[in-house]
PDB file of N, CA and C in Angstrom:
ATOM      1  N   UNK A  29      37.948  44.134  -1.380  1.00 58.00           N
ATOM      2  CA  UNK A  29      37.046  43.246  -0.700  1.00 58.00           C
ATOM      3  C   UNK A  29      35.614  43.697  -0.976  1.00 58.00           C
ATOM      4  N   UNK A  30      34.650  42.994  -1.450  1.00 60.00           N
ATOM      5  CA  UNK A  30      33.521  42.929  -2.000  1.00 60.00           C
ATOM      6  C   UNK A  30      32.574  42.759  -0.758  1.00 60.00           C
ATOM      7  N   UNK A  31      31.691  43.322  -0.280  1.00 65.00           N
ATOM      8  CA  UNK A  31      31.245  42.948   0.933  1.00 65.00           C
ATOM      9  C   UNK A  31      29.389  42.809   0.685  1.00 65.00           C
ATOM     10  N   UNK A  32      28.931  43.156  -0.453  1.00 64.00           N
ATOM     11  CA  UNK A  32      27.290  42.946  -0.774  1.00 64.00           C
ATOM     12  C   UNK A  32      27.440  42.743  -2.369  1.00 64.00           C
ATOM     13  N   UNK A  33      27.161  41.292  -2.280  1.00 63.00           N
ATOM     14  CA  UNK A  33      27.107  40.263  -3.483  1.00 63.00           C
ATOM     15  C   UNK A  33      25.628  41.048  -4.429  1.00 63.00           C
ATOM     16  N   UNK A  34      26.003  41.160  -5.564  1.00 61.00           N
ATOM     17  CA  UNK A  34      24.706  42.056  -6.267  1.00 61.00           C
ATOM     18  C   UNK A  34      23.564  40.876  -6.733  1.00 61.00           C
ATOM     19  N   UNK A  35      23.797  39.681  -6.562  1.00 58.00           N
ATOM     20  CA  UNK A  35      22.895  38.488  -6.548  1.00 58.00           C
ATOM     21  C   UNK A  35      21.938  38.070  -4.893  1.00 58.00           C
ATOM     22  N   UNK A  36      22.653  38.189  -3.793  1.00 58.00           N
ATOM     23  CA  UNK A  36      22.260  37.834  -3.307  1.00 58.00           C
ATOM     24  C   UNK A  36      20.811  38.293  -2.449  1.00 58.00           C
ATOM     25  N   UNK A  37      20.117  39.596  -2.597  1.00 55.00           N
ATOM     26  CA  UNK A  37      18.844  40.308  -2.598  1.00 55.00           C
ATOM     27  C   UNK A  37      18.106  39.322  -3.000  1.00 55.00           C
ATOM     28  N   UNK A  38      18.331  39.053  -4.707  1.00 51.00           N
ATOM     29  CA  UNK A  38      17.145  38.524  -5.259  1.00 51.00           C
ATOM     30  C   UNK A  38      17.154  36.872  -4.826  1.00 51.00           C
ATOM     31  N   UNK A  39      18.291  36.172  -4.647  1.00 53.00           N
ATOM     32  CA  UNK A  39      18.154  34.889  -3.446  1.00 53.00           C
ATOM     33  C   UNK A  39      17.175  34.931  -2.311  1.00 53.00           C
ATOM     34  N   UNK A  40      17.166  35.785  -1.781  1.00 57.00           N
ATOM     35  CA  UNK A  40      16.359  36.213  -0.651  1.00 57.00           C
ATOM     36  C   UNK A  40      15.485  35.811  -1.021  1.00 57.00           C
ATOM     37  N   UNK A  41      15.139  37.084  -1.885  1.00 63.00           N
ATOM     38  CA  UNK A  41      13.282  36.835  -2.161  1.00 63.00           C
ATOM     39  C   UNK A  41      12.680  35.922  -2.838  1.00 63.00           C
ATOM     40  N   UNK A  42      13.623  35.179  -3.734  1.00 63.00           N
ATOM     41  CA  UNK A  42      13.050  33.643  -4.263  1.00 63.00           C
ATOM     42  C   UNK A  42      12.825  32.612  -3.162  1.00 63.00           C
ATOM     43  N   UNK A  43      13.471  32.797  -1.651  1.00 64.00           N
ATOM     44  CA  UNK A  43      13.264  31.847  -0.997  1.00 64.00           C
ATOM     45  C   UNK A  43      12.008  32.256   0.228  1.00 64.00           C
ATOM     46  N   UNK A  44      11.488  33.781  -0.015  1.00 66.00           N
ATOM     47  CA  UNK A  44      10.570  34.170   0.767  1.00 66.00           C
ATOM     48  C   UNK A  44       9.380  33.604  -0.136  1.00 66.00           C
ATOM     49  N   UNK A  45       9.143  33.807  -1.521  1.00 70.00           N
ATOM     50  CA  UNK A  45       8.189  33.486  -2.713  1.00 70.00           C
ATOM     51  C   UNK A  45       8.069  31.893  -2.342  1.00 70.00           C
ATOM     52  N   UNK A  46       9.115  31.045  -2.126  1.00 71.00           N
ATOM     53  CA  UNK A  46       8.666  29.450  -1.715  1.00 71.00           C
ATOM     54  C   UNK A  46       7.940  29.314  -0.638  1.00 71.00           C
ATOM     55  N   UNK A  47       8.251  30.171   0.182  1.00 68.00           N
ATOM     56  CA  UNK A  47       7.876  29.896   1.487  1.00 68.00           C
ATOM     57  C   UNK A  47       6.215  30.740   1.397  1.00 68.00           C
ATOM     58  N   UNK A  48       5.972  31.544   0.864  1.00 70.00           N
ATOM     59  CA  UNK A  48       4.967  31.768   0.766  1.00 70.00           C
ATOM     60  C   UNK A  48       3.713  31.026   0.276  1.00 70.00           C
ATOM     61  N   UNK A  49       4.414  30.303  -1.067  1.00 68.00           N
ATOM     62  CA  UNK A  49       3.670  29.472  -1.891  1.00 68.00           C
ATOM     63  C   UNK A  49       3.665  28.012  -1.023  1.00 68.00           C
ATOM     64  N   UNK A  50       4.262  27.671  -0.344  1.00 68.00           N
ATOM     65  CA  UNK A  50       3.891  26.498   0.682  1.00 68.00           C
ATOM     66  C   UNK A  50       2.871  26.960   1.744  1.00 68.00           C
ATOM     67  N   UNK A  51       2.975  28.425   2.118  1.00 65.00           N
ATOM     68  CA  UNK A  51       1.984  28.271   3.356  1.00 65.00           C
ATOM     69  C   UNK A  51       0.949  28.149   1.847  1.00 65.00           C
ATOM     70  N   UNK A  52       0.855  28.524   0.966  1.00 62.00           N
ATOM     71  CA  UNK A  52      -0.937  29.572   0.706  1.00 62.00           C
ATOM     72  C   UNK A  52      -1.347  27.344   0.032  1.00 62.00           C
ATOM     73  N   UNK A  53      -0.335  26.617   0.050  1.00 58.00           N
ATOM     74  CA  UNK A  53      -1.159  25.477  -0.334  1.00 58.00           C
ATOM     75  C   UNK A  53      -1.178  24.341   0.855  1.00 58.00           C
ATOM     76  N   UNK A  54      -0.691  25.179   1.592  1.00 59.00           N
ATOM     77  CA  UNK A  54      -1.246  24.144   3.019  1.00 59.00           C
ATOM     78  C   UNK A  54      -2.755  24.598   3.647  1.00 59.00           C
ATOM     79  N   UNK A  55      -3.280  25.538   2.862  1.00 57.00           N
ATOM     80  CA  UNK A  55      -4.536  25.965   3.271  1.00 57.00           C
ATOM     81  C   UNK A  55      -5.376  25.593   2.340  1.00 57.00           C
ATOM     82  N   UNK A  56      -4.954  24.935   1.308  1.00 63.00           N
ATOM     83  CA  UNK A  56      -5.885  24.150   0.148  1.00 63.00           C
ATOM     84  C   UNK A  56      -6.531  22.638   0.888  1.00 63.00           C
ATOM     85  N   UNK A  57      -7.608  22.230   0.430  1.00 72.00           N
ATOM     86  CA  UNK A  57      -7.704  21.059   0.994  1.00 72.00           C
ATOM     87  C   UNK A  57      -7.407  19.896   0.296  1.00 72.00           C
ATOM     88  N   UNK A  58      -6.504  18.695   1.254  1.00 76.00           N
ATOM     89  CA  UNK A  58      -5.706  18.229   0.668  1.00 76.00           C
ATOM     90  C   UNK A  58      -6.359  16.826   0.544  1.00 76.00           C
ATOM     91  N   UNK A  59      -6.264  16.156  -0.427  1.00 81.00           N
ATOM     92  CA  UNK A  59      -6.874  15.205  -1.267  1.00 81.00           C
ATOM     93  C   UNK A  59      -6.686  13.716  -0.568  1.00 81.00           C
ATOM     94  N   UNK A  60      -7.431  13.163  -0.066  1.00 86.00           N
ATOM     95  CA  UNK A  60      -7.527  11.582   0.734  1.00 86.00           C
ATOM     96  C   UNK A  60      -7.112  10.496  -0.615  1.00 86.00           C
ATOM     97  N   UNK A  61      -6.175   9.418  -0.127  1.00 86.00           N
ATOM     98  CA  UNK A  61      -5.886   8.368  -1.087  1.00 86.00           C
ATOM     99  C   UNK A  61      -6.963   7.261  -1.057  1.00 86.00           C
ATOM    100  N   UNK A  62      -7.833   7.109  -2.237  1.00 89.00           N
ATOM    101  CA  UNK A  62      -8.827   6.094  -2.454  1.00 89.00           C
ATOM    102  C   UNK A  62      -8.379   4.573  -2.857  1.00 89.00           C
ATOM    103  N   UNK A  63      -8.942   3.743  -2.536  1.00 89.00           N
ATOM    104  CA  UNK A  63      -8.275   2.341  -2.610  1.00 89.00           C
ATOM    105  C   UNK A  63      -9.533   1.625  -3.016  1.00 89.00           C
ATOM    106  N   UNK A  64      -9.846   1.354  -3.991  1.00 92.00           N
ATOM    107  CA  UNK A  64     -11.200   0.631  -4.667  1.00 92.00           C
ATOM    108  C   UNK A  64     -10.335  -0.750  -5.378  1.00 92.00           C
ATOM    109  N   UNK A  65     -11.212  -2.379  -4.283  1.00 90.00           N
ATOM    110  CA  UNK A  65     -11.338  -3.244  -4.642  1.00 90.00           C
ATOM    111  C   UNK A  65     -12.133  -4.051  -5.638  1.00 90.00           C
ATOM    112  N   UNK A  66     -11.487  -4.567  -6.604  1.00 92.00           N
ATOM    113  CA  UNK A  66     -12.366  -5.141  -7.675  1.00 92.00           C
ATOM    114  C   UNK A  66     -13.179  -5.859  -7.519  1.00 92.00           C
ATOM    115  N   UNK A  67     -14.225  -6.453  -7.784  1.00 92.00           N
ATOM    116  CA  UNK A  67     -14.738  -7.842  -7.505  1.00 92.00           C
ATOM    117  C   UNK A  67     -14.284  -9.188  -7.678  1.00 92.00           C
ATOM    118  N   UNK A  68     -13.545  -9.212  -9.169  1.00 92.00           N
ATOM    119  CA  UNK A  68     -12.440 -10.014  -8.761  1.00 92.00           C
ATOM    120  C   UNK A  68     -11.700 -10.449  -8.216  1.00 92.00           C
ATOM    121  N   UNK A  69     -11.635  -9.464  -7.170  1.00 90.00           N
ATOM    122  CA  UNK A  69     -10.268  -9.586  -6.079  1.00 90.00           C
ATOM    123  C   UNK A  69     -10.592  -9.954  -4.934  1.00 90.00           C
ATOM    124  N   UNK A  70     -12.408  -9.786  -4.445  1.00 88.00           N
ATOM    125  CA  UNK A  70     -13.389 -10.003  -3.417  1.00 88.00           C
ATOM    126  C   UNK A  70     -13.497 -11.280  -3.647  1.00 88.00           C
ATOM    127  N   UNK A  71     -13.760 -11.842  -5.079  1.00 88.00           N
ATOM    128  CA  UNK A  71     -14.069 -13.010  -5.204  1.00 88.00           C
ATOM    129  C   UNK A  71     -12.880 -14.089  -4.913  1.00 88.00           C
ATOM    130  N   UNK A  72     -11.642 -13.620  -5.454  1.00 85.00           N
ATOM    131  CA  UNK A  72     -10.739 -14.361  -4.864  1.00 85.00           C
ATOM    132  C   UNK A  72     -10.073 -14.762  -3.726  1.00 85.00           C
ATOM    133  N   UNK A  73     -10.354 -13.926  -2.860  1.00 83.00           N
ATOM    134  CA  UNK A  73     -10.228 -13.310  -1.547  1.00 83.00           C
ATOM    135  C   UNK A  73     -11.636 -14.098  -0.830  1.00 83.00           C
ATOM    136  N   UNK A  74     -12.604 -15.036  -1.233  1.00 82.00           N
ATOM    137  CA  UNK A  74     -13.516 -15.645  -0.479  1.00 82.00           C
ATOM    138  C   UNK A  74     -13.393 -16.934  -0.838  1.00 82.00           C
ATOM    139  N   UNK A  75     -13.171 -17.085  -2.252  1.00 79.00           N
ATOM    140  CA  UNK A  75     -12.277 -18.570  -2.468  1.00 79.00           C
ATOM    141  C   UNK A  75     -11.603 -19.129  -1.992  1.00 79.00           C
ATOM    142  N   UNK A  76     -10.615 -17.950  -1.617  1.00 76.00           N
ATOM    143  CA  UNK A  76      -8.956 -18.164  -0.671  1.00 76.00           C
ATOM    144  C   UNK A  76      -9.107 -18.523   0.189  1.00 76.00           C
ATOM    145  N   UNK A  77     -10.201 -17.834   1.011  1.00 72.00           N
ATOM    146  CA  UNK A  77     -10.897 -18.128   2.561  1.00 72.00           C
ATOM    147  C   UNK A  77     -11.327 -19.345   3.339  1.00 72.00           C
ATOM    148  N   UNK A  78     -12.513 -19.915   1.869  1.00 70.00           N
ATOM    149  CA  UNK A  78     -13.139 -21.169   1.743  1.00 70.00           C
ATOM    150  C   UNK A  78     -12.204 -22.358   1.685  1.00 70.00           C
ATOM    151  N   UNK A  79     -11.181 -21.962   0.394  1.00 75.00           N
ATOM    152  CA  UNK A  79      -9.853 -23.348   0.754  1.00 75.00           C
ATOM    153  C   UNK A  79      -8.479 -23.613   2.293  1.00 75.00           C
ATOM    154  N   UNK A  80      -8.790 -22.157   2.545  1.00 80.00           N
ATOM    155  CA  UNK A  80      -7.667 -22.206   4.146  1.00 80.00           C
ATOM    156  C   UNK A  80      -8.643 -22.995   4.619  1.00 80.00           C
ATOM    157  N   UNK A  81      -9.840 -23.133   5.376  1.00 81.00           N
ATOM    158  CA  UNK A  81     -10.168 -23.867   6.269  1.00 81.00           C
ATOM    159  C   UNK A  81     -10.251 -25.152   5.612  1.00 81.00           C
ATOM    160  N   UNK A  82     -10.870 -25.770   4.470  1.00 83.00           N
ATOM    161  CA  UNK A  82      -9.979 -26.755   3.879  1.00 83.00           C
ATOM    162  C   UNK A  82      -8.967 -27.024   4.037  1.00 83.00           C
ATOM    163  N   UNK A  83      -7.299 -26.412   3.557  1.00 84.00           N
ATOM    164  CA  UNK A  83      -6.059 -26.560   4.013  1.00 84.00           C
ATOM    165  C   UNK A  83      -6.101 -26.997   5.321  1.00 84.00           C
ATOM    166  N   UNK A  84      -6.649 -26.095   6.701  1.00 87.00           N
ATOM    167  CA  UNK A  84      -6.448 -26.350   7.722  1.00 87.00           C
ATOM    168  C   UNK A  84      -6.850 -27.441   8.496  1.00 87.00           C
ATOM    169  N   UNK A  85      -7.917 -28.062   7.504  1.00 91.00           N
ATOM    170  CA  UNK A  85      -8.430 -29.329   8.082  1.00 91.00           C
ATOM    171  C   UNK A  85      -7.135 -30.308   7.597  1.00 91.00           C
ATOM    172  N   UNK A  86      -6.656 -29.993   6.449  1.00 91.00           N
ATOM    173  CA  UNK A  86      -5.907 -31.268   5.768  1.00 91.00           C
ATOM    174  C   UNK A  86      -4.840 -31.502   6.727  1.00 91.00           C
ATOM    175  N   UNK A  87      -4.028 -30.047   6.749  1.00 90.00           N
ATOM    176  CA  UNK A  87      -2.842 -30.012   7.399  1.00 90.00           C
ATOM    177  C   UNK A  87      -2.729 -30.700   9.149  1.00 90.00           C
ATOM    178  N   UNK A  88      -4.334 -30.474   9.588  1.00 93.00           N
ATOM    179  CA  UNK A  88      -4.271 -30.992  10.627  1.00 93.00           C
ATOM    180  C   UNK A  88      -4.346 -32.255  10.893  1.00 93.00           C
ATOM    181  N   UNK A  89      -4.709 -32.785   9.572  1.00 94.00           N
ATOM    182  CA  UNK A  89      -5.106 -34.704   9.981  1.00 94.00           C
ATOM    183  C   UNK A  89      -3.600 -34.693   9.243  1.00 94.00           C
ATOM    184  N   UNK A  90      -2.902 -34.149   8.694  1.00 93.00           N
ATOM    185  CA  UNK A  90      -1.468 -34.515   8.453  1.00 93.00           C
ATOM    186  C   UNK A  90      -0.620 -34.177   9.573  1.00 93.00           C
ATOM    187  N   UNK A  91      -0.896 -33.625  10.805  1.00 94.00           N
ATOM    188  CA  UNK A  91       0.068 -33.481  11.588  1.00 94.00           C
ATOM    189  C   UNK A  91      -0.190 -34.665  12.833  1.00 94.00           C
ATOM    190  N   UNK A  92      -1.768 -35.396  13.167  1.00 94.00           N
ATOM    191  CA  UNK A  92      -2.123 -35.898  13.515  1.00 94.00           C
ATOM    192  C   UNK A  92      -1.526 -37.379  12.834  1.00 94.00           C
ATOM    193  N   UNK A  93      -1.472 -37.262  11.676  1.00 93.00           N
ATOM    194  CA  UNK A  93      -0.863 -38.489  11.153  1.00 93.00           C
ATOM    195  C   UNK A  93       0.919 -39.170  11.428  1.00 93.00           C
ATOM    196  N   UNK A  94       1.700 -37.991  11.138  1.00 92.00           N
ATOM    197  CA  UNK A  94       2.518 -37.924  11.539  1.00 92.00           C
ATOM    198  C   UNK A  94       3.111 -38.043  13.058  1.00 92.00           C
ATOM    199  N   UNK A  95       2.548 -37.183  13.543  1.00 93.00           N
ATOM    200  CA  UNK A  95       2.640 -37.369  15.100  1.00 93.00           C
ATOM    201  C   UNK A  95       2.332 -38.722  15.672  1.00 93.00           C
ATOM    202  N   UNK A  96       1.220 -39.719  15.340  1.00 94.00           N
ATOM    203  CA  UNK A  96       1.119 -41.058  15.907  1.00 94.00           C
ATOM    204  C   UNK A  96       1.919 -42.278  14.748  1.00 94.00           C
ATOM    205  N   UNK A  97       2.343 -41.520  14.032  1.00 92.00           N
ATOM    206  CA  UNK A  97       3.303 -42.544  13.157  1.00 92.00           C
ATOM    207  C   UNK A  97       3.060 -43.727  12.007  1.00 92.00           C
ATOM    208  N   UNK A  98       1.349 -42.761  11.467  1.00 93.00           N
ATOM    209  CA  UNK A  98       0.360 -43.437  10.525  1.00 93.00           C
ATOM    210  C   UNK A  98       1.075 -42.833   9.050  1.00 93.00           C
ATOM    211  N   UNK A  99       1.829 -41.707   9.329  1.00 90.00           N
ATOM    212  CA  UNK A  99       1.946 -41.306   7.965  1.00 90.00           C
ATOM    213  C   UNK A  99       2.911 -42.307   6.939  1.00 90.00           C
ATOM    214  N   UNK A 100       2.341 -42.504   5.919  1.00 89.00           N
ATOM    215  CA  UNK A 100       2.755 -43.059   4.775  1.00 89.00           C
ATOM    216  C   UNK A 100       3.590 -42.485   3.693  1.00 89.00           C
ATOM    217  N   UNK A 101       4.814 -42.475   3.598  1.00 89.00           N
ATOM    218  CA  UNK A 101       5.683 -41.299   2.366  1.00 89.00           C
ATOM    219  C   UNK A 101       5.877 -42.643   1.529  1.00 89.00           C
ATOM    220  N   UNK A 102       5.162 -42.611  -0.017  1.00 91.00           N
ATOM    221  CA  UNK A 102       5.307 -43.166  -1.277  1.00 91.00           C
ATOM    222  C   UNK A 102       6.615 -42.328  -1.910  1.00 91.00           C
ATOM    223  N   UNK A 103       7.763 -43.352  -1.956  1.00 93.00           N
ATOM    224  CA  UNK A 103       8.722 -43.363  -2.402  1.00 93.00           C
ATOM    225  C   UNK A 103       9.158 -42.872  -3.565  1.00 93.00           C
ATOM    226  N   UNK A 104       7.959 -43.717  -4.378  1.00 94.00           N
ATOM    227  CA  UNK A 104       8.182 -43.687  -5.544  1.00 94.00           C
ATOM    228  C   UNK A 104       7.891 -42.570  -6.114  1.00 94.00           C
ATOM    229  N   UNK A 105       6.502 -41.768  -5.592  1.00 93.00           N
ATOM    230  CA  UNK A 105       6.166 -40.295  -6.655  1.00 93.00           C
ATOM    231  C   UNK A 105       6.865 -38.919  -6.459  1.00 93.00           C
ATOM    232  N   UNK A 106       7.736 -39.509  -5.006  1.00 93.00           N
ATOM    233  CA  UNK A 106       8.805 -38.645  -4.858  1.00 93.00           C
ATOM    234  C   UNK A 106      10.047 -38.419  -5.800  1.00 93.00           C
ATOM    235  N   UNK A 107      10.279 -39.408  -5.923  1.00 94.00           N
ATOM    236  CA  UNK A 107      12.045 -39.843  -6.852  1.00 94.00           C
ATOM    237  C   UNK A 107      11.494 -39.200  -8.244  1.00 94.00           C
ATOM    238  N   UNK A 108       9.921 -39.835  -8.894  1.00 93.00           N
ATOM    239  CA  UNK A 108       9.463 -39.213 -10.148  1.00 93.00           C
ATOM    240  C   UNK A 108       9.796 -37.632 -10.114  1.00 93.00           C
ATOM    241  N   UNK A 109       8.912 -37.326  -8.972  1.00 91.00           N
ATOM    242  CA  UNK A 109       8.729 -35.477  -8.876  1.00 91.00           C
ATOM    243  C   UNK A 109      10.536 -34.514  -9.243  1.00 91.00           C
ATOM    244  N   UNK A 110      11.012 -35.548  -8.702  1.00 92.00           N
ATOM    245  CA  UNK A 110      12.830 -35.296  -8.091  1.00 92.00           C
ATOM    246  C   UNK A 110      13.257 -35.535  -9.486  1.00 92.00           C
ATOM    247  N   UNK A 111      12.924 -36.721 -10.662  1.00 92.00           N
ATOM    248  CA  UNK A 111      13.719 -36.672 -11.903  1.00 92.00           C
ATOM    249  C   UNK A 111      13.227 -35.710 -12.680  1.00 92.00           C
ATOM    250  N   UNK A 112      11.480 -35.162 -12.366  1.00 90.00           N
ATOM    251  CA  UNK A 112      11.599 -34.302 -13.808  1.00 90.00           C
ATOM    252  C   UNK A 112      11.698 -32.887 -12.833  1.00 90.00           C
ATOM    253  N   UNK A 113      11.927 -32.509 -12.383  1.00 90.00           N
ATOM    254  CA  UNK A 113      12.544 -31.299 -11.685  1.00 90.00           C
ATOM    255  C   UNK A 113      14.320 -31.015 -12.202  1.00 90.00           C
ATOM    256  N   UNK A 114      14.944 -32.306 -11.897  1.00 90.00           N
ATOM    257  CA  UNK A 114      16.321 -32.436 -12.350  1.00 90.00           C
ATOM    258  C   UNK A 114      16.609 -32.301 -13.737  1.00 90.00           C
ATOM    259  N   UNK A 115      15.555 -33.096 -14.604  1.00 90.00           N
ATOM    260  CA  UNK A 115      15.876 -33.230 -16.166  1.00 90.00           C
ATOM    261  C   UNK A 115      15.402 -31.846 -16.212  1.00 90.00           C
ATOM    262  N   UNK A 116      14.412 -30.764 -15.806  1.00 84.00           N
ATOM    263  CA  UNK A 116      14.827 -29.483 -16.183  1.00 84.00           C
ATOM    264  C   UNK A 116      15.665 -28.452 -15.890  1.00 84.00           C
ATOM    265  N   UNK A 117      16.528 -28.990 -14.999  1.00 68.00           N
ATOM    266  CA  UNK A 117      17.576 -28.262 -14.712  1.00 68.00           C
ATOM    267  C   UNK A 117      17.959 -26.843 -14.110  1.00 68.00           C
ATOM    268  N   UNK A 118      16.967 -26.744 -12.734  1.00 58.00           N
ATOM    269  CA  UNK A 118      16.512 -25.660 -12.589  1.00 58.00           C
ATOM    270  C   UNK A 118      17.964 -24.668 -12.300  1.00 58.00           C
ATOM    271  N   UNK A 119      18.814 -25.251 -12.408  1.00 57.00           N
ATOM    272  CA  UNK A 119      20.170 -24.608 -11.925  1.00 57.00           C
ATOM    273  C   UNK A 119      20.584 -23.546 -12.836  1.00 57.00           C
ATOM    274  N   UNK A 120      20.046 -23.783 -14.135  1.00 52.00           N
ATOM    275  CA  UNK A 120      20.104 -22.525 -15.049  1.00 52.00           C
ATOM    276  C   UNK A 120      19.527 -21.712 -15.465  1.00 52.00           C
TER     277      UNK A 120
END
């Protein structure tokens, strides 16, 4: 019966050496994540802005429309929209 493994000393101390090397870089100072917006992205992002309250005007005289029973559904540019959707066959 073998009772002191001739490996297991130096286990030890490889796991005292980690533990060391974690404290000595938790005392480094540790680096903040920067997030820099393009202007492109500002600009699109005020465009976007400018057309929601647009949208929100539309959507609202469309719910206003609907609700008193003014709204008008054209039949026809529906069934169009519906054949070339179908003739491309989105099923595949």
């Amino acid at each position: 019966m073998k009772i002191n493994e001739p490996q297991r000393i130096g286990a030890l101390n490889n796991y005292l050496k980690q533990n060391e090397s974690r404290a000595a870089g938790t005392s480094q100072k540790r680096q903040k994540d920067n997030v820099q917006i393009s202007a492109e992205a500002k600009e699109m992002l005020s465009s976007s802005q400018a057309q929601s309250t647009e949208r929100s005007k539309q959507i609202e005289q469309l719910k206003q429309e609907v609700s008193s029973g003014t709204y008008h559904v054209e039949a026809g540019k529906i069934a169009e929209k519906l054949m070339a959707y179908f003739k491309n066959d989105p099923g595949k």
